[in-house]
Every structure is written in C-alpha cells, then in structure tokens.
C-alpha cells in the first residue's frame, strides 16, 4: 500500500518534522486570527479508540472540523472489531470509505497490521509502545516558549513508557541529548536505546539527571492497561516525583511538560502545574495545532468540483 503513515516519529525525516512544527505554529496563528482555512473539505477521518482519551479525541475531531472535514469516533465495543473481525479486514474496508484513520490501541502491532492493509494514512494516537502525536505538540511548545531544541538537554523522569520511547525518537530526530531517570526494571525500549546510542543516557538519580536540563518531562506511573501493577509501581516510583525543588536543580530557564492526564501527588507535586516553568496547558492546546499540521501533510486535499 502506498499511503504515507505516521506510526512513529521515525516515519518522517528530521526536515519534515521541523516543517510540521513550523506549520503547527502557522495554523495556530490562523485560528487565533479567525481565518477560515478548510483544505480538507469533504475529507473524513475515522478514529478507533481501544483506550480512553480526552485530548487525542478532541484535538483530532475539532482539528478535522476546523480544516473543513469530519471525524467519526469508532469504539471497538460498537464495531465488529470488538467481536473479532480481523484487523486487516477492517483496514481494507475502512480505508475504502475514509481518507485517514487514527488508532489508539494496546499492541503496536495492531497499528502496523492496520497500516499494511490500508489505502489511506494511518496515524498512531498512542500505543503501548509510542505516542508520536504528543511529541509533535511537545516540540511545538518548546519551540514557541524557548526556541530550537537542537543541542539542548532534555530529561525524562519516571516510567520508561510509550511517552519516554517517543522522547528517545525525538532526541534522534530533533537532535537533542536525553537523560532518562527511571528505576531499575522500568527502562524504555532496549531497541530504541541502541538506536539512539550516546544521545540517550540512563541516569538513575533524578537529582543528578536534571542538572543543566532545558526541558523536564514526566508521565503517570501506571499507564492505561497497567492498572493491576499500580500499587507496586507507586512504591517503585516514589523517589521519582517531579517537584519545584527538582526543577530548581535544572537550568534557570527550564521548561516542564506533562502530556496529561496528571496525577498530582504522584508523578508531580500538588503545585507543579501552577509553577511558571510548567507549560502543560499550552502543550495540551498544541495537540490541536500540531495535529492539524499533520492532517494537512498526510491527507490528500479536497476533491475538484465536477
Ligand atoms: N495526552 C493525551 O494523549 O491525552 P488523552 O489520553 O486525553 O488523549
Ligand atoms: N503513558 C500514558 C499516556 C497517556 C496519554 C498511557 O499510556 O496511559
């Protein structure tokens, strides 16, 4: 199948990613100025959610509407996917009716299998392995508030989860140094660590890791699907809470990002999102703008009039 997919940040070149971030900023400006921009009129995005979502669903749905198109929410509960229709069959059928498909799933292989059978672009709206759309928003937020991230030092604190893996891919693609402060046994993908080489370091002590950091980010200690491990994880991750005091040990102009939803009192202190160094609300808003840039990039423009 010839469609261009976005399952990982590695599906784009570094230049394409930089252009997407720039375009996200332009589309944000157009929206703020009330300019109507509808290149995706008549285009339809299907959205399959196997897991809960607030930001991803809203930003894709609102984004498609703002670009002149529509989005359809598909819950596996209400489609034949929930009754065992093979994912490849669903991909063949859905991609004959839709212009792009966004999938939030557990196994990353669901995305690759769908994409292998899809005529239209498939977008990863989060899998157990990766969350590339969130990284577009994170990179746009850093660019807006602090300028280019190239050559900067970024620190990931906490679980080596899907977000952390996407930060490793971002380190490779956007050319920054990444330190991962995680407890033993909770490391990110060994394959990605090997790919990143010296660009990514594991530093066990978060206090040591954040020294000189320009960006610090973290995420929940138990991701969706890990509910049964939650109690054990709370114990293991306790020393990894991000607090104002931890940020004080970073660079003077450090920025703090959190993809949300946040658990105050767990991975972040109660007051952290109110700290002037935190930009989680801008970051959440940027999901909309960054993904509009992605949709514009991936989805064929509108039909010609007959
Ligand atoms: N950050 C993020 O993906 O949020 P949702 O789970 O609400 O989509
Ligand atoms: N790591 C989290 C991110 C949620 C946006 C999860 O997978 O649940």
PDB file of N, CA, C and O in Angstrom, residues 101-148:
ATOM      1  N   UNK A 101      -7.115   7.298   9.003  1.00  0.00           N
ATOM      2  CA  UNK A 101      -7.577   6.589  10.198  1.00  0.00           C
ATOM      3  C   UNK A 101      -6.601   6.856  11.333  1.00  0.00           C
ATOM      4  O   UNK A 101      -5.379   6.745  11.143  1.00  0.00           O
ATOM      5  N   UNK A 102      -7.130   7.231  12.475  1.00  0.00           N
ATOM      6  CA  UNK A 102      -6.317   7.389  13.687  1.00  0.00           C
ATOM      7  C   UNK A 102      -6.670   6.242  14.627  1.00  0.00           C
ATOM      8  O   UNK A 102      -7.847   5.924  14.782  1.00  0.00           O
ATOM      9  N   UNK A 103      -5.659   5.613  15.208  1.00  0.00           N
ATOM     10  CA  UNK A 103      -5.919   4.460  16.088  1.00  0.00           C
ATOM     11  C   UNK A 103      -5.202   4.638  17.426  1.00  0.00           C
ATOM     12  O   UNK A 103      -3.992   4.929  17.458  1.00  0.00           O
ATOM     13  N   UNK A 104      -5.936   4.488  18.508  1.00  0.00           N
ATOM     14  CA  UNK A 104      -5.344   4.384  19.858  1.00  0.00           C
ATOM     15  C   UNK A 104      -5.547   2.955  20.307  1.00  0.00           C
ATOM     16  O   UNK A 104      -6.687   2.493  20.425  1.00  0.00           O
ATOM     17  N   UNK A 105      -4.451   2.264  20.551  1.00  0.00           N
ATOM     18  CA  UNK A 105      -4.542   0.828  20.789  1.00  0.00           C
ATOM     19  C   UNK A 105      -3.571   0.357  21.860  1.00  0.00           C
ATOM     20  O   UNK A 105      -2.743   1.140  22.344  1.00  0.00           O
ATOM     21  N   UNK A 106      -3.662  -0.900  22.225  1.00  0.00           N
ATOM     22  CA  UNK A 106      -2.707  -1.524  23.146  1.00  0.00           C
ATOM     23  C   UNK A 106      -1.477  -1.951  22.343  1.00  0.00           C
ATOM     24  O   UNK A 106      -0.487  -1.229  22.297  1.00  0.00           O
ATOM     25  N   UNK A 107      -1.573  -3.103  21.658  1.00  0.00           N
ATOM     26  CA  UNK A 107      -0.418  -3.646  20.932  1.00  0.00           C
ATOM     27  C   UNK A 107      -0.068  -2.770  19.731  1.00  0.00           C
ATOM     28  O   UNK A 107      -0.935  -2.476  18.899  1.00  0.00           O
ATOM     29  N   UNK A 108       1.198  -2.397  19.627  1.00  0.00           N
ATOM     30  CA  UNK A 108       1.636  -1.583  18.493  1.00  0.00           C
ATOM     31  C   UNK A 108       1.409  -2.335  17.168  1.00  0.00           C
ATOM     32  O   UNK A 108       1.191  -1.720  16.123  1.00  0.00           O
ATOM     33  N   UNK A 109       1.429  -3.681  17.240  1.00  0.00           N
ATOM     34  CA  UNK A 109       1.235  -4.490  16.029  1.00  0.00           C
ATOM     35  C   UNK A 109      -0.158  -4.270  15.412  1.00  0.00           C
ATOM     36  O   UNK A 109      -0.343  -4.492  14.215  1.00  0.00           O
ATOM     37  N   UNK A 110      -1.121  -3.831  16.217  1.00  0.00           N
ATOM     38  CA  UNK A 110      -2.445  -3.515  15.651  1.00  0.00           C
ATOM     39  C   UNK A 110      -2.296  -2.393  14.627  1.00  0.00           C
ATOM     40  O   UNK A 110      -2.899  -2.414  13.550  1.00  0.00           O
ATOM     41  N   UNK A 111      -1.470  -1.404  14.969  1.00  0.00           N
ATOM     42  CA  UNK A 111      -1.243  -0.274  14.062  1.00  0.00           C
ATOM     43  C   UNK A 111      -0.509  -0.716  12.797  1.00  0.00           C
ATOM     44  O   UNK A 111      -0.891  -0.331  11.687  1.00  0.00           O
ATOM     45  N   UNK A 112       0.548  -1.497  12.964  1.00  0.00           N
ATOM     46  CA  UNK A 112       1.329  -1.887  11.787  1.00  0.00           C
ATOM     47  C   UNK A 112       0.500  -2.805  10.882  1.00  0.00           C
ATOM     48  O   UNK A 112       0.576  -2.697   9.655  1.00  0.00           O
ATOM     49  N   UNK A 113      -0.304  -3.654  11.489  1.00  0.00           N
ATOM     50  CA  UNK A 113      -1.148  -4.552  10.689  1.00  0.00           C
ATOM     51  C   UNK A 113      -2.231  -3.771   9.957  1.00  0.00           C
ATOM     52  O   UNK A 113      -2.523  -4.025   8.780  1.00  0.00           O
ATOM     53  N   UNK A 114      -2.822  -2.814  10.652  1.00  0.00           N
ATOM     54  CA  UNK A 114      -3.841  -1.982  10.007  1.00  0.00           C
ATOM     55  C   UNK A 114      -3.195  -1.224   8.839  1.00  0.00           C
ATOM     56  O   UNK A 114      -3.716  -1.215   7.720  1.00  0.00           O
ATOM     57  N   UNK A 115      -2.055  -0.618   9.116  1.00  0.00           N
ATOM     58  CA  UNK A 115      -1.383   0.198   8.092  1.00  0.00           C
ATOM     59  C   UNK A 115      -1.007  -0.638   6.866  1.00  0.00           C
ATOM     60  O   UNK A 115      -1.130  -0.176   5.727  1.00  0.00           O
ATOM     61  N   UNK A 116      -0.588  -1.876   7.112  1.00  0.00           N
ATOM     62  CA  UNK A 116      -0.182  -2.738   5.994  1.00  0.00           C
ATOM     63  C   UNK A 116      -1.343  -3.037   5.055  1.00  0.00           C
ATOM     64  O   UNK A 116      -1.140  -3.398   3.897  1.00  0.00           O
ATOM     65  N   UNK A 117      -2.563  -2.890   5.551  1.00  0.00           N
ATOM     66  CA  UNK A 117      -3.749  -3.198   4.739  1.00  0.00           C
ATOM     67  C   UNK A 117      -4.570  -1.964   4.379  1.00  0.00           C
ATOM     68  O   UNK A 117      -5.677  -2.081   3.868  1.00  0.00           O
ATOM     69  N   UNK A 118      -4.039  -0.793   4.683  1.00  0.00           N
ATOM     70  CA  UNK A 118      -4.810   0.437   4.497  1.00  0.00           C
ATOM     71  C   UNK A 118      -4.363   1.209   3.262  1.00  0.00           C
ATOM     72  O   UNK A 118      -3.163   1.392   3.034  1.00  0.00           O
ATOM     73  N   UNK A 119      -5.339   1.683   2.506  1.00  0.00           N
ATOM     74  CA  UNK A 119      -5.059   2.542   1.345  1.00  0.00           C
ATOM     75  C   UNK A 119      -4.789   3.976   1.765  1.00  0.00           C
ATOM     76  O   UNK A 119      -4.369   4.790   0.941  1.00  0.00           O
ATOM     77  N   UNK A 120      -5.202   4.314   2.975  1.00  0.00           N
ATOM     78  CA  UNK A 120      -5.122   5.715   3.404  1.00  0.00           C
ATOM     79  C   UNK A 120      -4.189   5.838   4.612  1.00  0.00           C
ATOM     80  O   UNK A 120      -3.903   4.847   5.291  1.00  0.00           O
ATOM     81  N   UNK A 121      -3.723   7.053   4.899  1.00  0.00           N
ATOM     82  CA  UNK A 121      -2.785   7.231   6.018  1.00  0.00           C
ATOM     83  C   UNK A 121      -3.353   6.756   7.347  1.00  0.00           C
ATOM     84  O   UNK A 121      -4.527   6.966   7.647  1.00  0.00           O
ATOM     85  N   UNK A 122      -2.504   6.106   8.122  1.00  0.00           N
ATOM     86  CA  UNK A 122      -2.855   5.651   9.463  1.00  0.00           C
ATOM     87  C   UNK A 122      -1.987   6.437  10.458  1.00  0.00           C
ATOM     88  O   UNK A 122      -0.770   6.574  10.257  1.00  0.00           O
ATOM     89  N   UNK A 123      -2.633   6.951  11.491  1.00  0.00           N
ATOM     90  CA  UNK A 123      -1.944   7.785  12.488  1.00  0.00           C
ATOM     91  C   UNK A 123      -1.996   7.084  13.843  1.00  0.00           C
ATOM     92  O   UNK A 123      -3.059   6.609  14.260  1.00  0.00           O
ATOM     93  N   UNK A 124      -0.868   7.039  14.525  1.00  0.00           N
ATOM     94  CA  UNK A 124      -0.791   6.450  15.869  1.00  0.00           C
ATOM     95  C   UNK A 124      -1.258   7.468  16.914  1.00  0.00           C
ATOM     96  O   UNK A 124      -0.565   8.443  17.193  1.00  0.00           O
ATOM     97  N   UNK A 125      -2.422   7.226  17.476  1.00  0.00           N
ATOM     98  CA  UNK A 125      -2.943   8.099  18.535  1.00  0.00           C
ATOM     99  C   UNK A 125      -2.583   7.582  19.918  1.00  0.00           C
ATOM    100  O   UNK A 125      -3.248   7.924  20.890  1.00  0.00           O
ATOM    101  N   UNK A 126      -1.564   6.784  20.013  1.00  0.00           N
ATOM    102  CA  UNK A 126      -0.984   6.159  21.224  1.00  0.00           C
ATOM    103  C   UNK A 126      -1.116   4.641  21.150  1.00  0.00           C
ATOM    104  O   UNK A 126      -2.188   4.116  20.863  1.00  0.00           O
ATOM    105  N   UNK A 127       0.014   4.001  21.371  1.00  0.00           N
ATOM    106  CA  UNK A 127       0.034   2.540  21.545  1.00  0.00           C
ATOM    107  C   UNK A 127       0.799   2.275  22.831  1.00  0.00           C
ATOM    108  O   UNK A 127       1.330   3.205  23.450  1.00  0.00           O
ATOM    109  N   UNK A 128       0.896   1.005  23.227  1.00  0.00           N
ATOM    110  CA  UNK A 128       1.690   0.670  24.416  1.00  0.00           C
ATOM    111  C   UNK A 128       3.151   1.098  24.225  1.00  0.00           C
ATOM    112  O   UNK A 128       3.864   1.324  25.197  1.00  0.00           O
ATOM    113  N   UNK A 129       3.577   1.210  22.969  1.00  0.00           N
ATOM    114  CA  UNK A 129       4.995   1.494  22.693  1.00  0.00           C
ATOM    115  C   UNK A 129       5.320   2.966  22.464  1.00  0.00           C
ATOM    116  O   UNK A 129       6.422   3.405  22.803  1.00  0.00           O
ATOM    117  N   UNK A 130       4.412   3.704  21.811  1.00  0.00           N
ATOM    118  CA  UNK A 130       4.766   5.051  21.335  1.00  0.00           C
ATOM    119  C   UNK A 130       3.577   6.012  21.413  1.00  0.00           C
ATOM    120  O   UNK A 130       2.420   5.583  21.358  1.00  0.00           O
ATOM    121  N   UNK A 131       3.891   7.309  21.490  1.00  0.00           N
ATOM    122  CA  UNK A 131       2.855   8.355  21.436  1.00  0.00           C
ATOM    123  C   UNK A 131       3.396   9.536  20.610  1.00  0.00           C
ATOM    124  O   UNK A 131       3.634  10.619  21.128  1.00  0.00           O
ATOM    125  N   UNK A 132       3.578   9.316  19.307  1.00  0.00           N
ATOM    126  CA  UNK A 132       4.267  10.323  18.492  1.00  0.00           C
ATOM    127  C   UNK A 132       3.513  11.645  18.344  1.00  0.00           C
ATOM    128  O   UNK A 132       4.153  12.707  18.236  1.00  0.00           O
ATOM    129  N   UNK A 133       2.173  11.619  18.313  1.00  0.00           N
ATOM    130  CA  UNK A 133       1.423  12.878  18.157  1.00  0.00           C
ATOM    131  C   UNK A 133       1.681  13.811  19.341  1.00  0.00           C
ATOM    132  O   UNK A 133       1.757  15.031  19.187  1.00  0.00           O
ATOM    133  N   UNK A 134       1.820  13.219  20.535  1.00  0.00           N
ATOM    134  CA  UNK A 134       2.100  14.042  21.712  1.00  0.00           C
ATOM    135  C   UNK A 134       3.447  14.753  21.573  1.00  0.00           C
ATOM    136  O   UNK A 134       3.606  15.898  21.982  1.00  0.00           O
ATOM    137  N   UNK A 135       4.387  14.074  20.948  1.00  0.00           N
ATOM    138  CA  UNK A 135       5.712  14.679  20.786  1.00  0.00           C
ATOM    139  C   UNK A 135       5.684  15.852  19.821  1.00  0.00           C
ATOM    140  O   UNK A 135       6.452  16.809  19.978  1.00  0.00           O
ATOM    141  N   UNK A 136       4.783  15.812  18.823  1.00  0.00           N
ATOM    142  CA  UNK A 136       4.659  16.968  17.931  1.00  0.00           C
ATOM    143  C   UNK A 136       4.240  18.183  18.755  1.00  0.00           C
ATOM    144  O   UNK A 136       4.788  19.281  18.607  1.00  0.00           O
ATOM    145  N   UNK A 137       3.267  17.976  19.645  1.00  0.00           N
ATOM    146  CA  UNK A 137       2.796  19.076  20.493  1.00  0.00           C
ATOM    147  C   UNK A 137       3.886  19.524  21.462  1.00  0.00           C
ATOM    148  O   UNK A 137       4.083  20.730  21.694  1.00  0.00           O
ATOM    149  N   UNK A 138       4.618  18.583  22.026  1.00  0.00           N
ATOM    150  CA  UNK A 138       5.687  18.929  22.976  1.00  0.00           C
ATOM    151  C   UNK A 138       6.777  19.746  22.277  1.00  0.00           C
ATOM    152  O   UNK A 138       7.261  20.744  22.814  1.00  0.00           O
ATOM    153  N   UNK A 139       7.155  19.312  21.085  1.00  0.00           N
ATOM    154  CA  UNK A 139       8.217  20.013  20.353  1.00  0.00           C
ATOM    155  C   UNK A 139       7.749  21.407  19.917  1.00  0.00           C
ATOM    156  O   UNK A 139       8.518  22.363  19.944  1.00  0.00           O
ATOM    157  N   UNK A 140       6.485  21.517  19.543  1.00  0.00           N
ATOM    158  CA  UNK A 140       5.949  22.841  19.187  1.00  0.00           C
ATOM    159  C   UNK A 140       5.964  23.761  20.410  1.00  0.00           C
ATOM    160  O   UNK A 140       6.318  24.939  20.319  1.00  0.00           O
ATOM    161  N   UNK A 141       5.590  23.219  21.556  1.00  0.00           N
ATOM    162  CA  UNK A 141       5.536  24.030  22.778  1.00  0.00           C
ATOM    163  C   UNK A 141       6.931  24.525  23.164  1.00  0.00           C
ATOM    164  O   UNK A 141       7.104  25.704  23.507  1.00  0.00           O
ATOM    165  N   UNK A 142       7.915  23.646  23.076  1.00  0.00           N
ATOM    166  CA  UNK A 142       9.279  24.081  23.413  1.00  0.00           C
ATOM    167  C   UNK A 142       9.744  25.156  22.429  1.00  0.00           C
ATOM    168  O   UNK A 142      10.297  26.182  22.824  1.00  0.00           O
ATOM    169  N   UNK A 143       9.477  24.912  21.137  1.00  0.00           N
ATOM    170  CA  UNK A 143       9.882  25.878  20.098  1.00  0.00           C
ATOM    171  C   UNK A 143       9.251  27.256  20.368  1.00  0.00           C
ATOM    172  O   UNK A 143       9.930  28.280  20.287  1.00  0.00           O
ATOM    173  N   UNK A 144       7.979  27.272  20.707  1.00  0.00           N
ATOM    174  CA  UNK A 144       7.285  28.548  20.942  1.00  0.00           C
ATOM    175  C   UNK A 144       7.831  29.280  22.156  1.00  0.00           C
ATOM    176  O   UNK A 144       7.965  30.500  22.157  1.00  0.00           O
ATOM    177  N   UNK A 145       8.101  28.530  23.221  1.00  0.00           N
ATOM    178  CA  UNK A 145       8.443  29.171  24.502  1.00  0.00           C
ATOM    179  C   UNK A 145       9.938  29.352  24.722  1.00  0.00           C
ATOM    180  O   UNK A 145      10.358  30.229  25.476  1.00  0.00           O
ATOM    181  N   UNK A 146      10.760  28.510  24.073  1.00  0.00           N
ATOM    182  CA  UNK A 146      12.207  28.561  24.336  1.00  0.00           C
ATOM    183  C   UNK A 146      13.062  28.569  23.069  1.00  0.00           C
ATOM    184  O   UNK A 146      14.283  28.630  23.158  1.00  0.00           O
ATOM    185  N   UNK A 147      12.450  28.411  21.891  1.00  0.00           N
ATOM    186  CA  UNK A 147      13.238  28.358  20.648  1.00  0.00           C
ATOM    187  C   UNK A 147      13.654  26.932  20.301  1.00  0.00           C
ATOM    188  O   UNK A 147      13.124  25.975  20.857  1.00  0.00           O
ATOM    189  N   UNK A 148      14.636  26.828  19.406  1.00  0.00           N
ATOM    190  CA  UNK A 148      15.019  25.498  18.890  1.00  0.00           C
ATOM    191  C   UNK A 148      15.510  24.570  20.011  1.00  0.00           C
ATOM    192  O   UNK A 148      16.239  24.979  20.906  1.00  0.00           O
TER     193      UNK A 148
END
